[in-house]
């Protein structure tokens, strides 16, 4: 089946540093990838939609200069949290839409902790 | 806009009990409806889906029927197991990305 991987699965960084999270579709191509944020005991909040080769579309209230998204190929999207602060600590989940089936598949998530 | 409302948890059941998790939605047009499951420490997995009214999605003993007249997509299972303990998310997709409910945590005790 379709697999989406995320790397790293867990990361701890110091306040003020930047962290990059990778999302890869392993066995399918994805023109569209999504980034979600999940707070404890809450639902997924869509942060942005990225399309291969174009700028990401950010949801209202999401700072595009803080959460940099790059979708350079049909199998890779990256989310960079710049100048991270403790309030950015969260579970970040990516998903990818298969160009063949239009199904949306989810990665296992990345736990970010900013100290 | 589109939205999903699902019952608040947590839900605690004994093994072999009957499960219902209610989900209602608000949407324009004719969305597809989904149930996702998130096991501890893992990402979301699609559990079942229905793409049009009166469709029934089913998987692993779970089922849900797309009820347009009541705008509902309640999740049911006749006999839960300890391994079903997880968080369940109802979601819909129209011409926008998936919209999720807040999730319902299910704990099944032996």
CSV table of C-alpha atoms in Angstrom, one decimal:
chain,number,residue,atom,x,y,z
A,1,UNK,CA,0.0,0.0,0.0
A,2,UNK,CA,0.9,3.7,-0.2
A,3,UNK,CA,3.4,4.7,2.4
A,4,UNK,CA,4.3,8.2,3.7
A,5,UNK,CA,7.3,8.6,5.8
A,6,UNK,CA,8.4,11.5,8.0
A,7,UNK,CA,11.8,12.2,9.3
A,8,UNK,CA,12.7,12.7,12.1
A,9,UNK,CA,10.0,11.0,14.2
A,10,UNK,CA,11.1,13.0,17.2
A,11,UNK,CA,13.2,16.1,17.6
A,12,UNK,CA,14.2,18.3,20.5
A,13,UNK,CA,15.7,21.7,19.8
A,14,UNK,CA,16.6,24.8,21.6
A,15,UNK,CA,14.5,27.9,21.5
A,16,UNK,CA,15.6,30.2,18.6
A,17,UNK,CA,16.9,27.4,16.4
A,18,UNK,CA,15.3,26.1,13.2
A,19,UNK,CA,14.1,22.5,12.5
A,20,UNK,CA,13.4,20.8,9.3
A,21,UNK,CA,10.9,18.0,8.9
A,22,UNK,CA,10.8,15.8,5.8
A,23,UNK,CA,7.8,14.1,4.4
A,24,UNK,CA,8.2,11.5,1.6
A,25,UNK,CA,5.8,9.5,-0.4
A,26,UNK,CA,7.7,6.2,-0.7
A,27,UNK,CA,5.9,4.3,-3.5
A,28,UNK,CA,3.7,6.9,-5.2
A,29,UNK,CA,3.8,10.4,-6.6
A,30,UNK,CA,2.0,13.2,-4.9
A,31,UNK,CA,1.4,16.6,-6.5
A,32,UNK,CA,-0.3,17.8,-3.3
A,33,UNK,CA,0.9,17.4,0.2
A,34,UNK,CA,-0.6,18.8,3.4
A,35,UNK,CA,0.9,19.7,6.7
A,36,UNK,CA,-1.2,19.4,9.9
A,37,UNK,CA,-0.5,20.2,13.5
A,38,UNK,CA,-2.1,18.2,16.3
A,39,UNK,CA,-2.3,19.5,19.8
A,40,UNK,CA,-2.7,17.1,22.7
A,41,UNK,CA,-6.1,15.5,22.8
A,42,UNK,CA,-7.3,17.6,19.9
A,43,UNK,CA,-7.9,17.2,16.3
A,44,UNK,CA,-5.6,17.9,13.4
A,45,UNK,CA,-5.4,21.5,12.3
A,46,UNK,CA,-4.5,22.0,8.7
A,47,UNK,CA,-1.5,24.4,8.4
A,48,UNK,CA,-0.9,24.5,4.7
A,49,UNK,CA,-1.3,22.8,1.4
A,50,UNK,CA,1.7,22.4,-0.8
A,51,UNK,CA,1.8,21.7,-4.5
A,52,UNK,CA,4.8,20.5,-6.3
A,53,UNK,CA,6.7,23.3,-7.9
A,54,UNK,CA,4.6,26.1,-6.5
A,55,UNK,CA,4.2,28.1,-3.4
A,56,UNK,CA,2.3,26.6,-0.5
A,57,UNK,CA,-1.1,27.9,0.5
A,58,UNK,CA,-1.3,28.6,4.2
A,59,UNK,CA,-4.4,28.5,6.3
A,60,UNK,CA,-5.6,31.6,8.1
A,61,UNK,CA,-3.6,32.3,11.2
A,62,UNK,CA,-0.5,30.2,10.2
A,63,UNK,CA,2.6,32.3,9.8
A,64,UNK,CA,4.2,31.5,6.5
A,65,UNK,CA,7.5,33.1,7.4
A,66,UNK,CA,7.7,30.9,10.5
A,67,UNK,CA,6.6,27.6,8.9
A,68,UNK,CA,8.5,27.4,5.6
A,69,UNK,CA,7.2,24.7,3.3
A,70,UNK,CA,9.0,23.5,0.2
A,71,UNK,CA,7.6,20.9,-2.2
A,72,UNK,CA,10.5,20.4,-4.6
A,73,UNK,CA,9.6,17.1,-6.1
A,74,UNK,CA,6.6,14.7,-6.5
A,75,UNK,CA,7.8,12.7,-3.5
A,76,UNK,CA,9.2,15.2,-1.0
A,77,UNK,CA,7.9,18.1,1.0
A,78,UNK,CA,9.7,19.8,3.8
A,79,UNK,CA,8.5,21.9,6.7
A,80,UNK,CA,11.0,24.1,8.4
A,81,UNK,CA,10.0,25.7,11.7
A,82,UNK,CA,12.2,28.8,11.9
A,83,UNK,CA,13.2,30.5,15.2
A,84,UNK,CA,11.4,27.8,17.2
A,85,UNK,CA,9.8,28.7,20.5
A,86,UNK,CA,8.3,26.4,23.2
A,87,UNK,CA,4.8,27.2,21.9
A,88,UNK,CA,5.7,25.5,18.6
A,89,UNK,CA,6.1,22.2,20.4
A,90,UNK,CA,3.6,19.9,18.9
A,91,UNK,CA,2.9,16.9,16.8
A,92,UNK,CA,3.3,17.7,13.1
A,93,UNK,CA,1.7,15.3,10.6
A,94,UNK,CA,2.0,15.4,6.8
A,95,UNK,CA,-0.2,13.7,4.2
A,96,UNK,CA,0.1,13.2,0.5
A,97,UNK,CA,-2.5,12.8,-2.2
A,98,UNK,CA,-1.7,10.1,-4.7
A,99,UNK,CA,-1.8,11.4,-8.3
A,100,UNK,CA,-3.0,7.9,-9.4
A,101,UNK,CA,-5.8,7.3,-6.9
A,102,UNK,CA,-6.4,10.7,-5.3
A,103,UNK,CA,-6.4,9.1,-1.9
A,104,UNK,CA,-4.9,11.0,0.9
A,105,UNK,CA,-2.3,9.1,2.9
A,106,UNK,CA,-0.8,10.2,6.2
A,107,UNK,CA,2.7,10.0,7.7
A,108,UNK,CA,3.4,8.8,11.2
A,109,UNK,CA,4.0,12.3,12.5
A,110,UNK,CA,6.9,14.2,14.0
A,111,UNK,CA,7.0,15.1,17.7
A,112,UNK,CA,8.7,18.5,18.1
A,113,UNK,CA,9.8,19.7,21.5
A,114,UNK,CA,11.3,23.1,21.9
A,115,UNK,CA,13.2,23.8,25.1
B,1,UNK,CA,-17.8,26.2,5.8
B,2,UNK,CA,-17.5,22.5,6.2
B,3,UNK,CA,-17.3,21.1,9.7
B,4,UNK,CA,-17.5,17.8,11.6
B,5,UNK,CA,-18.8,17.3,15.1
B,6,UNK,CA,-18.2,14.0,16.9
B,7,UNK,CA,-19.0,12.9,20.3
B,8,UNK,CA,-16.7,13.9,23.1
B,9,UNK,CA,-14.7,11.1,24.7
B,10,UNK,CA,-13.2,9.4,26.3
B,11,UNK,CA,-15.3,6.2,25.8
B,12,UNK,CA,-14.5,3.2,28.0
B,13,UNK,CA,-16.0,-0.1,27.2
B,14,UNK,CA,-15.5,-3.7,28.2
B,15,UNK,CA,-14.4,-6.2,25.7
B,16,UNK,CA,-17.2,-7.5,23.4
B,17,UNK,CA,-19.4,-4.5,24.1
B,18,UNK,CA,-21.2,-2.6,21.4
B,19,UNK,CA,-19.6,0.6,20.2
B,20,UNK,CA,-21.2,3.7,18.7
B,21,UNK,CA,-19.3,6.9,18.1
B,22,UNK,CA,-21.6,9.6,16.8
B,23,UNK,CA,-20.5,11.9,14.0
B,24,UNK,CA,-22.5,14.7,12.2
B,25,UNK,CA,-21.4,17.1,9.6
B,26,UNK,CA,-22.1,20.3,7.9
B,27,UNK,CA,-21.1,20.7,4.3
B,28,UNK,CA,-22.0,22.3,1.0
B,29,UNK,CA,-22.5,19.9,-1.9
B,30,UNK,CA,-21.9,16.2,-1.6
B,31,UNK,CA,-18.8,15.4,0.5
B,32,UNK,CA,-17.1,12.1,1.0
B,33,UNK,CA,-17.0,10.9,4.6
B,34,UNK,CA,-14.3,9.1,6.4
B,35,UNK,CA,-13.3,7.5,9.7
B,36,UNK,CA,-9.6,7.5,10.6
B,37,UNK,CA,-8.0,5.7,13.5
B,38,UNK,CA,-4.9,6.7,15.4
B,39,UNK,CA,-3.3,4.0,17.5
B,40,UNK,CA,-1.0,5.0,20.3
B,41,UNK,CA,2.2,6.4,19.0
B,42,UNK,CA,1.2,6.0,15.4
B,43,UNK,CA,-0.1,8.2,12.5
B,44,UNK,CA,-3.6,8.2,11.1
B,45,UNK,CA,-4.9,5.3,9.2
B,46,UNK,CA,-8.0,5.2,7.0
B,47,UNK,CA,-10.5,2.9,8.7
B,48,UNK,CA,-13.4,3.2,6.3
B,49,UNK,CA,-15.1,5.7,3.9
B,50,UNK,CA,-18.3,6.4,2.0
B,51,UNK,CA,-18.6,8.6,-1.0
B,52,UNK,CA,-22.3,9.1,-1.5
B,53,UNK,CA,-25.6,9.0,0.4
B,54,UNK,CA,-26.7,5.6,1.8
B,55,UNK,CA,-23.2,4.1,1.1
B,56,UNK,CA,-22.0,1.9,4.0
B,57,UNK,CA,-18.3,1.8,4.6
B,58,UNK,CA,-16.9,-1.2,6.5
B,59,UNK,CA,-13.6,-2.6,7.7
B,60,UNK,CA,-12.3,-4.7,10.5
B,61,UNK,CA,-15.8,-5.2,11.9
B,62,UNK,CA,-16.4,-1.4,12.0
B,63,UNK,CA,-19.1,0.1,9.8
B,64,UNK,CA,-20.7,3.5,9.2
B,65,UNK,CA,-23.5,4.6,6.9
B,66,UNK,CA,-23.7,7.9,5.1
B,67,UNK,CA,-27.0,9.4,6.1
B,68,UNK,CA,-27.7,12.5,4.1
B,69,UNK,CA,-31.1,13.1,5.7
B,70,UNK,CA,-29.6,13.4,9.2
B,71,UNK,CA,-26.1,14.5,8.0
B,72,UNK,CA,-24.6,11.7,10.0
B,73,UNK,CA,-21.9,9.1,9.7
B,74,UNK,CA,-21.9,7.2,13.0
B,75,UNK,CA,-19.3,4.6,13.6
B,76,UNK,CA,-20.4,1.2,15.0
B,77,UNK,CA,-18.8,-2.1,15.9
B,78,UNK,CA,-20.7,-5.0,17.4
B,79,UNK,CA,-18.0,-6.4,19.6
B,80,UNK,CA,-15.0,-4.4,20.5
B,81,UNK,CA,-11.6,-5.8,21.4
B,82,UNK,CA,-8.8,-4.5,23.5
B,83,UNK,CA,-6.8,-3.9,20.3
B,84,UNK,CA,-9.4,-1.4,19.2
B,85,UNK,CA,-8.3,1.1,21.8
B,86,UNK,CA,-7.3,4.2,19.9
B,87,UNK,CA,-8.5,7.6,18.9
B,88,UNK,CA,-11.1,7.7,16.2
B,89,UNK,CA,-11.5,10.7,13.9
B,90,UNK,CA,-14.5,11.5,11.7
B,91,UNK,CA,-13.6,13.5,8.6
B,92,UNK,CA,-15.2,14.9,5.4
B,93,UNK,CA,-13.8,16.0,2.1
B,94,UNK,CA,-15.6,18.2,-0.3
B,95,UNK,CA,-13.7,20.4,-2.7
B,96,UNK,CA,-11.3,21.3,0.1
B,97,UNK,CA,-8.7,19.3,2.1
B,98,UNK,CA,-9.9,16.9,4.7
B,99,UNK,CA,-11.7,18.4,7.6
B,100,UNK,CA,-11.5,16.5,10.9
B,101,UNK,CA,-13.6,16.2,14.0
B,102,UNK,CA,-11.9,16.5,17.4
B,103,UNK,CA,-11.4,12.8,17.8
B,104,UNK,CA,-12.9,10.3,20.3
B,105,UNK,CA,-10.6,8.3,22.5
B,106,UNK,CA,-11.8,4.7,23.0
B,107,UNK,CA,-10.4,2.5,25.7
B,108,UNK,CA,-11.4,-1.1,25.8
B,109,UNK,CA,-10.7,-3.1,29.0
B,110,UNK,CA,-10.5,-6.8,29.3
